[in-house]
mmCIF file of C-alpha atoms in Angstrom:
data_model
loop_
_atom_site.group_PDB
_atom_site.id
_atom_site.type_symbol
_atom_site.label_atom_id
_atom_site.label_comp_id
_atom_site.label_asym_id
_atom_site.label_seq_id
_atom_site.Cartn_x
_atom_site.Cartn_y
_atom_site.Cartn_z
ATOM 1 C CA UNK A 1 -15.266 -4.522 18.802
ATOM 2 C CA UNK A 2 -14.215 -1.844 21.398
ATOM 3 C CA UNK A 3 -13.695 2.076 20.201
ATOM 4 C CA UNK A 4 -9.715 1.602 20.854
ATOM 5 C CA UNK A 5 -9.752 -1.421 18.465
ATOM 6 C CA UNK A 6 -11.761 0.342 15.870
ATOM 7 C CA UNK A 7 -9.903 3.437 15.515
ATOM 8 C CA UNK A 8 -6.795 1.617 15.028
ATOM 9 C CA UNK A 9 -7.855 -0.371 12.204
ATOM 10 C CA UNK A 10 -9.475 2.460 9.953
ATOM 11 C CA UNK A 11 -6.215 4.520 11.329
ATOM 12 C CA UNK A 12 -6.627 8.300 10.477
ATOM 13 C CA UNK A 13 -7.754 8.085 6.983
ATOM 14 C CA UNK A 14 -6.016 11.108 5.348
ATOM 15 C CA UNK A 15 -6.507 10.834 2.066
ATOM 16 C CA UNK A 16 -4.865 13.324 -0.364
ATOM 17 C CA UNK A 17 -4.097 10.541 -2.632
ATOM 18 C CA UNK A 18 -1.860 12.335 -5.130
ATOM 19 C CA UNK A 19 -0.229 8.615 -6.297
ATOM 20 C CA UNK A 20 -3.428 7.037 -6.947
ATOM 21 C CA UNK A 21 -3.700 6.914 -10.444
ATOM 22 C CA UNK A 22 -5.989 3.522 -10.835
ATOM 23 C CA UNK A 23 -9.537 5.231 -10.246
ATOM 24 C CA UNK A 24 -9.806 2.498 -6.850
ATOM 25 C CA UNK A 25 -11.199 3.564 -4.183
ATOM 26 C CA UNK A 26 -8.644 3.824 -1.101
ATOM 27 C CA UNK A 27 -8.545 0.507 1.273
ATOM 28 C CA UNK A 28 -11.222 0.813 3.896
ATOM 29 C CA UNK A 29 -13.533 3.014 1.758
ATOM 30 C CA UNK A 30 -16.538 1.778 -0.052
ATOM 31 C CA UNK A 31 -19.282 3.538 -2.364
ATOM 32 C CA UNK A 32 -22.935 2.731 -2.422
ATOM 33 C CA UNK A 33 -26.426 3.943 -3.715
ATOM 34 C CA UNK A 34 -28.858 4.490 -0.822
ATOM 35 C CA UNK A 35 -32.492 5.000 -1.737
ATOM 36 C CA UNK A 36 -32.399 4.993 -5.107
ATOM 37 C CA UNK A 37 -32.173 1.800 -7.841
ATOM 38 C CA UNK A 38 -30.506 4.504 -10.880
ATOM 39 C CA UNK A 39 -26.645 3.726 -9.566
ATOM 40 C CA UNK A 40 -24.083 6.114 -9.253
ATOM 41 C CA UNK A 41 -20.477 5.725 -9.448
ATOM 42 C CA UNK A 42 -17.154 6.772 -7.389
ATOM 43 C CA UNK A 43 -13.801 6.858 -8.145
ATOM 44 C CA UNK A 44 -10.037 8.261 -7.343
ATOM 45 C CA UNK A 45 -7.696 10.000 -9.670
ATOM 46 C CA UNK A 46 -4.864 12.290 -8.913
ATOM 47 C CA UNK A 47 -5.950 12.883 -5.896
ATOM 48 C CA UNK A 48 -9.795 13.749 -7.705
ATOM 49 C CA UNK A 49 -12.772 12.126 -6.034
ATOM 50 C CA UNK A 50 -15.146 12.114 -8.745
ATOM 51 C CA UNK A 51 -18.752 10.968 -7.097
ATOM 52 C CA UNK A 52 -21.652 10.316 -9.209
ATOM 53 C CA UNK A 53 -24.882 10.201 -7.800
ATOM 54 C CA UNK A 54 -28.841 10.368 -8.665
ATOM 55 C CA UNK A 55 -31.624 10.593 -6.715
ATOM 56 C CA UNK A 56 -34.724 13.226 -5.407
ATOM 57 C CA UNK A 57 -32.540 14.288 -2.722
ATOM 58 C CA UNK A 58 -30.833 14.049 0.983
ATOM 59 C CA UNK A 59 -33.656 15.791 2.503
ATOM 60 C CA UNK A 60 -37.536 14.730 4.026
ATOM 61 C CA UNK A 61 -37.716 11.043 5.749
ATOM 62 C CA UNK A 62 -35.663 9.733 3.384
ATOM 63 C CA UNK A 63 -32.441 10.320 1.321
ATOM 64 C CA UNK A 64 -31.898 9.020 -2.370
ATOM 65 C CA UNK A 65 -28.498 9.614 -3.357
ATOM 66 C CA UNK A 66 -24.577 7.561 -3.721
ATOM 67 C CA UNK A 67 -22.602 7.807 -0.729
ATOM 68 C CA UNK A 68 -18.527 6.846 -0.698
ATOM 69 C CA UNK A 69 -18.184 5.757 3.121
ATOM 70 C CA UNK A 70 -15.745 4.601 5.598
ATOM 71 C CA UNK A 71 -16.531 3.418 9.198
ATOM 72 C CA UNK A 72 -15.674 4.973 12.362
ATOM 73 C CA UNK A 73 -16.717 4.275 16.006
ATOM 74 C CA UNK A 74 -17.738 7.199 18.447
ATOM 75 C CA UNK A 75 -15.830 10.902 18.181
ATOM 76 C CA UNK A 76 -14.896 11.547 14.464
ATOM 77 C CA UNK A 77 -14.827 14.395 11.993
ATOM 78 C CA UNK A 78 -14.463 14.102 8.012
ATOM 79 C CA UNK A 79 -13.143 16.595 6.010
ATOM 80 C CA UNK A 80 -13.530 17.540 2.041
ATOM 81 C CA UNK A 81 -12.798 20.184 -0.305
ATOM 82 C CA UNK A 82 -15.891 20.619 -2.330
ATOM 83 C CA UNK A 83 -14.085 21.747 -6.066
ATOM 84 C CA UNK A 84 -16.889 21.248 -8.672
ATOM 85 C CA UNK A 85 -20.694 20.664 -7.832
ATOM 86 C CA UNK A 86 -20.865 19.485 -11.570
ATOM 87 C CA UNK A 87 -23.840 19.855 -14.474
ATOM 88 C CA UNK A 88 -27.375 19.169 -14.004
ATOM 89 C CA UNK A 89 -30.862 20.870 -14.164
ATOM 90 C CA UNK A 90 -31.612 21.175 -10.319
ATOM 91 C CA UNK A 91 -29.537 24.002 -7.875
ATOM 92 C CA UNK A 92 -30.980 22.421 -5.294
ATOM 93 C CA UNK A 93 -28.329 19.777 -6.101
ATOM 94 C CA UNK A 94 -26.331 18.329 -3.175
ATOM 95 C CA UNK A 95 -22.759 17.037 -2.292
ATOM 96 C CA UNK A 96 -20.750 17.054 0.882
ATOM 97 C CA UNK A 97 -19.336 15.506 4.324
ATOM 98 C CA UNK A 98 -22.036 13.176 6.014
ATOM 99 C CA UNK A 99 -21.823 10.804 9.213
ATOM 100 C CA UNK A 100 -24.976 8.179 9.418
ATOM 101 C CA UNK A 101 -26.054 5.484 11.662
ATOM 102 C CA UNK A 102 -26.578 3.480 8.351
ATOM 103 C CA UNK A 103 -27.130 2.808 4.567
ATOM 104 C CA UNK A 104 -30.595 2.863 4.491
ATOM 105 C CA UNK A 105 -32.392 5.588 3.081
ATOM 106 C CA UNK A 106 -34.413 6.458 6.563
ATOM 107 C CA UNK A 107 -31.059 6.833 8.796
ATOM 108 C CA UNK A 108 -30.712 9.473 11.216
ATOM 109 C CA UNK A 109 -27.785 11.551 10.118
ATOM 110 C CA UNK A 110 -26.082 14.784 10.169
ATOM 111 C CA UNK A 111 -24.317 16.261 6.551
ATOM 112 C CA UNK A 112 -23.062 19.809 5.251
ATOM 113 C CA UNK A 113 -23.292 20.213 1.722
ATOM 114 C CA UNK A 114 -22.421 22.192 -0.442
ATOM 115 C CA UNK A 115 -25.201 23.414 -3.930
ATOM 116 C CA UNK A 116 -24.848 25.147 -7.707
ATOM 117 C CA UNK A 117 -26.954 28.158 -5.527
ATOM 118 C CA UNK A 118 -29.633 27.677 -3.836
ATOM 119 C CA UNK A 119 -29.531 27.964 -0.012
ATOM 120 C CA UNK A 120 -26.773 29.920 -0.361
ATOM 121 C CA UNK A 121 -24.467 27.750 -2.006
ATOM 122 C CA UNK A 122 -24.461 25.532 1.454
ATOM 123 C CA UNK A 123 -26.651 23.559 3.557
ATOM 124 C CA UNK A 124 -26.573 21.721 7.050
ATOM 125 C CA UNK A 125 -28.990 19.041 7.503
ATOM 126 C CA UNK A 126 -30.009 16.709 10.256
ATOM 127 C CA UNK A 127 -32.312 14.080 10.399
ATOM 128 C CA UNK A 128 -32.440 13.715 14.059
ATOM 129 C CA UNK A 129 -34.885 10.434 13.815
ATOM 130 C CA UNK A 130 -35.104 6.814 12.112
ATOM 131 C CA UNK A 131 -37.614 7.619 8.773
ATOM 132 C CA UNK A 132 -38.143 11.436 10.172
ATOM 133 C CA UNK A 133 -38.031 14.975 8.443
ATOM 134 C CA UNK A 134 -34.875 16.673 8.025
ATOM 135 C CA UNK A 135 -33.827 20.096 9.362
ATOM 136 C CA UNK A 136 -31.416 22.465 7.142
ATOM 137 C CA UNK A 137 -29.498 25.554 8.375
ATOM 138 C CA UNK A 138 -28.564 27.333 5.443
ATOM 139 C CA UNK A 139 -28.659 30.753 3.152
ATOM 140 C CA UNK A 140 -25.600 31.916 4.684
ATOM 141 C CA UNK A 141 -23.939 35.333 3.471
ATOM 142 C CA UNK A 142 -22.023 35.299 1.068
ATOM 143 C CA UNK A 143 -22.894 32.734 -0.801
ATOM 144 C CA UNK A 144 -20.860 29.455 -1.214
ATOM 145 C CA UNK A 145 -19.368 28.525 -4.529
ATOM 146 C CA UNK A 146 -16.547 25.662 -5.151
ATOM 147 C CA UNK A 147 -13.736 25.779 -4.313
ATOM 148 C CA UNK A 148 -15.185 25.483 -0.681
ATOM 149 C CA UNK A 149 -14.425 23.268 2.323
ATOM 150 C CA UNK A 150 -17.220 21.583 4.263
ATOM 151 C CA UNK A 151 -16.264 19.619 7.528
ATOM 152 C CA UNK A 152 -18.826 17.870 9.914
ATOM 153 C CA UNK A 153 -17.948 16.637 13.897
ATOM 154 C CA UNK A 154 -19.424 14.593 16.167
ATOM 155 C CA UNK A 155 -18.645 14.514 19.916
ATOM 156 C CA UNK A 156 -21.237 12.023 21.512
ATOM 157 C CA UNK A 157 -24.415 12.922 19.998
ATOM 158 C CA UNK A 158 -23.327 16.696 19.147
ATOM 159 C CA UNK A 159 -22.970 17.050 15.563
ATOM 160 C CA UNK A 160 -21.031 20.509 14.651
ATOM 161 C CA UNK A 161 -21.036 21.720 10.755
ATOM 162 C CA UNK A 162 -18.179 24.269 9.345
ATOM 163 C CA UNK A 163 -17.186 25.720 6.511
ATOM 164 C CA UNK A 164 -14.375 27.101 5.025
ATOM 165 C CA UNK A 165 -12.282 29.249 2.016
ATOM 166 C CA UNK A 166 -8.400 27.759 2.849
ATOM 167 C CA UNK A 167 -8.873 25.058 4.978
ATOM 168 C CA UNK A 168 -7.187 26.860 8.073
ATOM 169 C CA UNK A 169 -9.879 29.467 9.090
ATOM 170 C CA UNK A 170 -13.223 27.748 9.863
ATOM 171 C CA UNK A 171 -16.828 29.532 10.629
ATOM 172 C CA UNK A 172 -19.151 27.748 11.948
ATOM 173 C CA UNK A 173 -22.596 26.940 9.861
ATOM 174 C CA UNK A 174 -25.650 27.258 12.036
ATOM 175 C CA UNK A 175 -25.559 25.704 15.399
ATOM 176 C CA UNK A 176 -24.623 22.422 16.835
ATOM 177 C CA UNK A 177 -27.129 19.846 17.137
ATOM 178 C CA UNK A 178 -28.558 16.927 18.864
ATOM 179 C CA UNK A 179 -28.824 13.425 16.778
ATOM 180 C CA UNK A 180 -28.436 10.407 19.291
ATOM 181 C CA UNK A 181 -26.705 7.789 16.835
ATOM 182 C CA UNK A 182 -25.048 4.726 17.359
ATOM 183 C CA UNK A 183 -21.678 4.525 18.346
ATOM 184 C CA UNK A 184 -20.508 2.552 14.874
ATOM 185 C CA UNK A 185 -21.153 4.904 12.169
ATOM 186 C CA UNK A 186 -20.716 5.492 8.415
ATOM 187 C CA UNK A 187 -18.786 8.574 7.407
ATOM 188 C CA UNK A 188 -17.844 9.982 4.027
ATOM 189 C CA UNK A 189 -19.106 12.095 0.869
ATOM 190 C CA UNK A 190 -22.342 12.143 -0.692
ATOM 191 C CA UNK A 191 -23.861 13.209 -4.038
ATOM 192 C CA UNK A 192 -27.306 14.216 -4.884
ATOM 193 C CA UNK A 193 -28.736 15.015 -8.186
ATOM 194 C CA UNK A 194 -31.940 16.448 -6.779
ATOM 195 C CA UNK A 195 -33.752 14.944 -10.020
ATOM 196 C CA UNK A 196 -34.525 11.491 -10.681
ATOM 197 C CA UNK A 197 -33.038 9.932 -13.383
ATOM 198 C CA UNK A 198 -30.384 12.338 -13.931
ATOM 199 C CA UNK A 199 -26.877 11.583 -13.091
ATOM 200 C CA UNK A 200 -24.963 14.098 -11.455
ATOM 201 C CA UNK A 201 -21.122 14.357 -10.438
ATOM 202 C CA UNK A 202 -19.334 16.634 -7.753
ATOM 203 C CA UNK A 203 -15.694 16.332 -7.582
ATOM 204 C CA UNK A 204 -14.040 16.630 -4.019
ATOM 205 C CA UNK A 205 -10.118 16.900 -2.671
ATOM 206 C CA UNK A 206 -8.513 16.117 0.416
ATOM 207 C CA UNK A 207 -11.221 14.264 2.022
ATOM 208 C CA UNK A 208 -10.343 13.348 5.706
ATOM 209 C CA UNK A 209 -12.498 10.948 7.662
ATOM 210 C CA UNK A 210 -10.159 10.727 11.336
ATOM 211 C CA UNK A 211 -11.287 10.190 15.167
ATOM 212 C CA UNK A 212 -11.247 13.639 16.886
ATOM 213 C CA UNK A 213 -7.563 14.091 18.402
ATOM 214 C CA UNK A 214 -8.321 16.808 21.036
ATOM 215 C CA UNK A 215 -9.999 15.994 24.490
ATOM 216 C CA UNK A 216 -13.751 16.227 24.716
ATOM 217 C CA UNK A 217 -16.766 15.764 27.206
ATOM 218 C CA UNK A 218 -15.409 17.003 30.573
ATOM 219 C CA UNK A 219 -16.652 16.023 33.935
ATOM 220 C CA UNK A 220 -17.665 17.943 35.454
ATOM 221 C CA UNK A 221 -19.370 19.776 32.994
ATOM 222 C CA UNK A 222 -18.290 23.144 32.134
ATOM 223 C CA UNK A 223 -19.766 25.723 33.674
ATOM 224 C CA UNK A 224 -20.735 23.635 36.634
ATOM 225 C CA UNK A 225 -21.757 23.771 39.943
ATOM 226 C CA UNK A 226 -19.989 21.603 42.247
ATOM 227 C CA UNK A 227 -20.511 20.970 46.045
ATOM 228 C CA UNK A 228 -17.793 19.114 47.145
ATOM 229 C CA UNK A 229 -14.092 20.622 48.131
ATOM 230 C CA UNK A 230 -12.792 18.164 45.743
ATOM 231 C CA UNK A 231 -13.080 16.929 42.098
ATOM 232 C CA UNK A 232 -12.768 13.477 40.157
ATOM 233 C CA UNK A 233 -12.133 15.333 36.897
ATOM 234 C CA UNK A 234 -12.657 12.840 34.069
ATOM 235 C CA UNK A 235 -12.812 13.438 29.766
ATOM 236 C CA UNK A 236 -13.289 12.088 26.872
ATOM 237 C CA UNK A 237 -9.611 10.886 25.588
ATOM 238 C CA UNK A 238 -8.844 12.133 22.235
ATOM 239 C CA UNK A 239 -8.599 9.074 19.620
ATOM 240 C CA UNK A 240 -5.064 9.476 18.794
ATOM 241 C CA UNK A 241 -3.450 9.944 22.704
ATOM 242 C CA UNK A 242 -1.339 8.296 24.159
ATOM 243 C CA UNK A 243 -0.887 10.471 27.430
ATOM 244 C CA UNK A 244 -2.300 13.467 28.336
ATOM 245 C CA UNK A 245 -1.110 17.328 30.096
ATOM 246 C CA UNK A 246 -3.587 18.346 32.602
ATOM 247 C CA UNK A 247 -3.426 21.880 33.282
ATOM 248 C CA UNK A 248 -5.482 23.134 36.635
ATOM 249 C CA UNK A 249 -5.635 26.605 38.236
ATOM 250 C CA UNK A 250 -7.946 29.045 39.614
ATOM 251 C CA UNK A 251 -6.197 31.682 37.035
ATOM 252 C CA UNK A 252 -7.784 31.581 33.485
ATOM 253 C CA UNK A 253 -4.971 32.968 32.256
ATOM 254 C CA UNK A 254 -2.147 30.242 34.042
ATOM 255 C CA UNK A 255 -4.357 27.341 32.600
ATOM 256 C CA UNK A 256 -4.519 29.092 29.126
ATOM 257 C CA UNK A 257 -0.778 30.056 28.882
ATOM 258 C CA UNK A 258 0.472 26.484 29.802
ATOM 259 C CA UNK A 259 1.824 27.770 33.249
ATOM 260 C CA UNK A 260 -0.676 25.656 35.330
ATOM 261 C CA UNK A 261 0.669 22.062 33.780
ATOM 262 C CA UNK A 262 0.091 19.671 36.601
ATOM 263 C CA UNK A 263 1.534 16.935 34.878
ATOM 264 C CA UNK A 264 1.370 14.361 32.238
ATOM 265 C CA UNK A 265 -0.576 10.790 32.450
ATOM 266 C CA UNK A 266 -1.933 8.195 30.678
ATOM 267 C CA UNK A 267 -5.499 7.812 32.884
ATOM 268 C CA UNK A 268 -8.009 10.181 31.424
ATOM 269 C CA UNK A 269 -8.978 11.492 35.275
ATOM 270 C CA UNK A 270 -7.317 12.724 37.805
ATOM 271 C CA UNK A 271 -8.258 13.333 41.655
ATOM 272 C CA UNK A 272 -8.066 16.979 42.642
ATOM 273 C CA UNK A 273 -8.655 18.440 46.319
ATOM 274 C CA UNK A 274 -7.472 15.079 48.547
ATOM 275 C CA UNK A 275 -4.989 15.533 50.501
ATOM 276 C CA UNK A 276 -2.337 13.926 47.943
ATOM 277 C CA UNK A 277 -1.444 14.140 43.862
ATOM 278 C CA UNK A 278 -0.239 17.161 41.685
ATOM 279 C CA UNK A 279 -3.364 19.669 43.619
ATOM 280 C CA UNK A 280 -3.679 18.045 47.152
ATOM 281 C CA UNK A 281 -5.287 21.186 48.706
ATOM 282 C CA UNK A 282 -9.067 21.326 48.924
ATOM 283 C CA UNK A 283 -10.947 23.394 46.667
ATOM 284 C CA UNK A 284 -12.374 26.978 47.935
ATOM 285 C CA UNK A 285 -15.902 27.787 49.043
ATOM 286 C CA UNK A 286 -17.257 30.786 46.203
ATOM 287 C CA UNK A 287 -14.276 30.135 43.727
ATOM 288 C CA UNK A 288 -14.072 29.503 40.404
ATOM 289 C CA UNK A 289 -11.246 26.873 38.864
ATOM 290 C CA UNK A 290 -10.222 26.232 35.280
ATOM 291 C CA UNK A 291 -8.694 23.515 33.794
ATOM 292 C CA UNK A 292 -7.574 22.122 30.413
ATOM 293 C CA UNK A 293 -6.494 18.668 28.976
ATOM 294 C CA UNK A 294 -3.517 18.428 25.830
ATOM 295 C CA UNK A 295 -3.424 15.377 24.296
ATOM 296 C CA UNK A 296 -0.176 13.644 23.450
ATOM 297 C CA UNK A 297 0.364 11.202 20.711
ATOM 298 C CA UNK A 298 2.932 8.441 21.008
ATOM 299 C CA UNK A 299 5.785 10.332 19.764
ATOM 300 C CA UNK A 300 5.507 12.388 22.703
ATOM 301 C CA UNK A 301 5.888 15.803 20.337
ATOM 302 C CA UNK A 302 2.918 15.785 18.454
ATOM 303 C CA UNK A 303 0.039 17.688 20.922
ATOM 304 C CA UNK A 304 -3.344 18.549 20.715
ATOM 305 C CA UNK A 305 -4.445 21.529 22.930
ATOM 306 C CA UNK A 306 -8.163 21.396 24.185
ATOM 307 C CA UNK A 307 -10.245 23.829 25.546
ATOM 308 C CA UNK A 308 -10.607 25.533 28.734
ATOM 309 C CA UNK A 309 -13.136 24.145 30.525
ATOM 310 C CA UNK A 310 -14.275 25.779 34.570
ATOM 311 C CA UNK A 311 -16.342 25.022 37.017
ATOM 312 C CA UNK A 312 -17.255 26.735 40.322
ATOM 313 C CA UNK A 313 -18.108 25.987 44.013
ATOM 314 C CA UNK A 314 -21.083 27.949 45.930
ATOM 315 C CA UNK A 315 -20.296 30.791 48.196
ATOM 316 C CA UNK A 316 -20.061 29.980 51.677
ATOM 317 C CA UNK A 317 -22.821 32.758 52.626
ATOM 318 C CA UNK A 318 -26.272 33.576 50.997
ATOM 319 C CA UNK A 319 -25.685 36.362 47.872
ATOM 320 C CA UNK A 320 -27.408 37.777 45.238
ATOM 321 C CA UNK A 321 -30.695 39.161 47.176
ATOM 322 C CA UNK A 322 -33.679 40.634 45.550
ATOM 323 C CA UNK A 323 -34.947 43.450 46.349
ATOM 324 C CA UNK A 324 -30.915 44.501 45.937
ATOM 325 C CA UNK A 325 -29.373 45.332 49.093
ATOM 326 C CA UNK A 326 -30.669 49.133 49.665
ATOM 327 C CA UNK A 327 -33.015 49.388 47.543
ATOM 328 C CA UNK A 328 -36.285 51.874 48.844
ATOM 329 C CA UNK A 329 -39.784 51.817 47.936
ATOM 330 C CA UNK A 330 -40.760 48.210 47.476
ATOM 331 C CA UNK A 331 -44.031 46.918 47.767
ATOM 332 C CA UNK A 332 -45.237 45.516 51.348
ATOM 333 C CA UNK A 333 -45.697 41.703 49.565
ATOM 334 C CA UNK A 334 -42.889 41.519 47.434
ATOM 335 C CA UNK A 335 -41.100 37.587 47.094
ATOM 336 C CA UNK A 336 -37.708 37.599 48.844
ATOM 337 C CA UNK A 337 -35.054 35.854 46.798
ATOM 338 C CA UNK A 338 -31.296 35.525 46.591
ATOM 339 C CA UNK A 339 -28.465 32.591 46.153
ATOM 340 C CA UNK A 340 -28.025 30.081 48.197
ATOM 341 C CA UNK A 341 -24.775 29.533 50.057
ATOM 342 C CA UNK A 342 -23.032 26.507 50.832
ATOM 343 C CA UNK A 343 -24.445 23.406 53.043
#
């Protein structure tokens, strides 16, 4: 089934669920136990998720613990409010956002999570291998305590962890990092008790599991080097766009204001430097351009601005030499070196 076809059947999966009154889980979500036999439970009230879960932990070469999942293919981000992490005997206790290749207990995966205390209150974890140890970025200051959102994205295999008091104003937790996963994933909440045989539950609100909206992946990279006096720039279409604003210029500033729109399109590339479209003239020897993509839904009001992206072309001369230009008193065998120009 194709990314375009996915995304439009799990939709954008925003799920504040204030109606829901029947303890159901919404359509398109399911709950399951993975690595452990003692089963946990998950339900929606009011807008509540209440997710009960047992198991040693989400942690090591293999997770034991109840996951409530959805399924998403390539670029997506889910979203909860963390409200209670619940009663039990262990604070190393664990519930939170999570995408994983799959349901088995061994799956690569990448989670933040929030605790009753230790590690700060908050954890990031990665397994970045089938049936491998887990890495945790954590013990941030101040600690975490509930109320507390956790989000996780993933942009090709770059998995991105945040947390946050309101839900508007995110820091980052830790660094991105590398997990190569399938593009058909599982992505949801997960509960840990962090003790076998005890039952544990962490309530959550507003949970959010949605394709990222905002253009991603430019080519060419950014912060590139590029040779030719012309560009193919290509990206990563956000998954809710319909068309897109391309924004070019060799001022940061016009391509950050909105000043340098080029125009709007449905391909996700566009031709820069030949002789015809919206930039016909070739690119400059020694400059540096900047450019940015907006996606546009299918309303044609609701926009997504992405980031400014650059990349650069060599000088046309040799730069940069060491020893520095003018510099006395070097030794007799010292290694010449500088930039090289263009050609």
């Amino acid at each position: 089934m194709c990314k375009k076809l996915m995304l439009l059947l799990f939709g954008i999966l925003v799920l504040g669920l204030a109606g829901n009154a029947s303890g159901a889980l919404p359509a398109g979500w399911s709950n399951q136990d993975i690595g452990t036999t003692d089963p946990g439970s998950a339900d929606v009230v009011g807008g509540v998720w209440s997710v009960t879960g047992n198991g040693s932990d989400i942690w090591g070469n293999s997770d034991n613990c109840h996951m409530v999942y959805t399924q998403f293919s390539g670029n997506c981000e889910v979203t909860a409010l963390v409200t209670s992490v619940g009663d039990g005997t262990n604070n190393w206790a664990k519930g939170g956002v999570m995408i994983r290749e799959n349901l088995t207990g061994g799956s690569v995966n990448s989670c933040v999570m929030c605790t009753p205390s230790n590690g700060g209150g908050l954890t990031f974890q990665i397994r970045p291998t089938a049936d491998a140890a887990s890495t945790s970025q954590h013990t941030q200051a101040p600690n975490v305590t509930p109320p507390h959102w956790v989000k996780i994205r993933r942009i090709g295999d770059t998995f991105t962890a945040w947390r946050s008091l309101d839900g508007v104003t995110w820091d980052q937790q830790g660094t991105e990092q590398t997990v190569v996963m399938a593009e058909d994933v599982y992505v949801g909440i997960v509960v840990t008790s962090h003790q076998d045989g005890e039952l544990r539950t962490f309530t959550f609100e507003n949970v959010t599991a949605e394709p990222v909206k905002f253009a991603t992946v430019p080519d060419p990279a950014d912060g590139e080097v590029v040779t030719d006096l012309w560009a193919n720039l290509q990206w990563d279409a956000g998954g809710t766009a319909a068309s897109h604003d391309v924004y070019f210029s060799e001022s940061y500033d016009a391509v950050a204001s909105g000043t340098a729109l080029l125009g709007n399109q449905t391909d996700n590339w566009l031709l820069i430097g030949t002789g015809s479209g919206p930039y016909p003239d070739p690119l400059e020897l020694g400059k540096t351009y900047y450019w940015r993509v907006d996606e546009v839904e299918a309303d044609g009001v609701t926009k997504h601005p992405g980031n400014i992206w650059s990349f650069s072309l060599p000088a046309a001369i040799a730069g940069n030499p060491g020893p520095a230009d003018g510099v006395r008193f070097v030794d007799v065998d010292v290694d010449l070196t500088w930039a090289a120009g263009y050609g």
